[in-house]
Amino acid sequence: TQLLEQSPQFLSIQEGENLTVYCNSSSVFSSLQWYRQEPGEGPVLLVTVVTGGEVKKLKRLTFQFGDARKDSSLHITAAQPGDTGLYLCAGTTSGTYKYIFGTGTRLKVLA
Amino acid sequence: EAQVTQNPRYLITVTGKKLTVTCSQNMNHEYMSWYRQDPGLGLRQIYYSMNVEVTDKGDVPEGYKVSRKEKRNFPLILESPSPNQTSLYFCASSIHTRNEQFFGPGTRLTVL
């Protein structure tokens, strides 16, 4: 059973456009992390959100954790070709130590 | 350099031939995990370990074994590999589950 659903699954946009990726669950998460993965490599952490309602910014990337800690979003402003990659949300639900990854969003930014 | 290493990086084997994929971290992390990544299914946790001699099943443990005799090492064992275990495998470690997971470079396994 997939506990973390990401949407959209695929996204192809032009350089300079904005986009939002969503990560949704019916379960409450202790914390949630966003990773980016390049082909042939392991995922690399972008950010960790812990508190419900938390917003974190990383240059052109804005991350938000839902008030109920069941969902999160990643917004990219003025996307660049270097943003191309697989974006993954992940975390542990309250009371467990299993680590769950979302289904992933494959982003391609065209120059 | 802080890192997670995995060996081998690539492996082609035949059904039923036991194999071990090694994983080692030099960051003194307590939490270690094994994942498999398959197209359309994302990353799925196979086993995890909270500390030495403490391991537990993830979402897809069938056909796999692990051990954690030392803090730095967390080998993945396939006693009798089958073609449905053909996948890209990642080992990862972190201070705790809430913290950043550091991933190894991956092991691409093909079982014929």
XYZ file of C-alpha atoms in Angstrom, chain B residues 5-11 19-22 34-35 87-91 104-110:
25
model
C 29.605 2.741 -0.019
C 28.008 -0.232 -1.721
C 29.551 -3.166 -3.534
C 29.235 -4.361 -6.143
C 27.848 -1.554 -8.301
C 26.673 -3.954 -10.980
C 25.907 -7.645 -10.744
C 24.672 -13.280 -3.210
C 25.511 -10.514 -0.773
C 25.549 -6.780 -1.435
C 27.678 -4.942 1.082
C 17.947 -0.988 2.137
C 15.658 0.074 -0.708
C 16.208 -4.052 -9.576
C 18.293 -1.054 -8.548
C 19.220 -1.295 -4.874
C 20.189 1.542 -2.578
C 21.622 1.473 0.907
C 24.996 4.940 -1.486
C 25.666 4.964 -5.234
C 23.331 2.047 -5.937
C 23.731 -1.559 -7.050
C 22.120 -2.629 -10.282
C 21.243 -6.307 -9.972
C 20.070 -8.539 -12.803
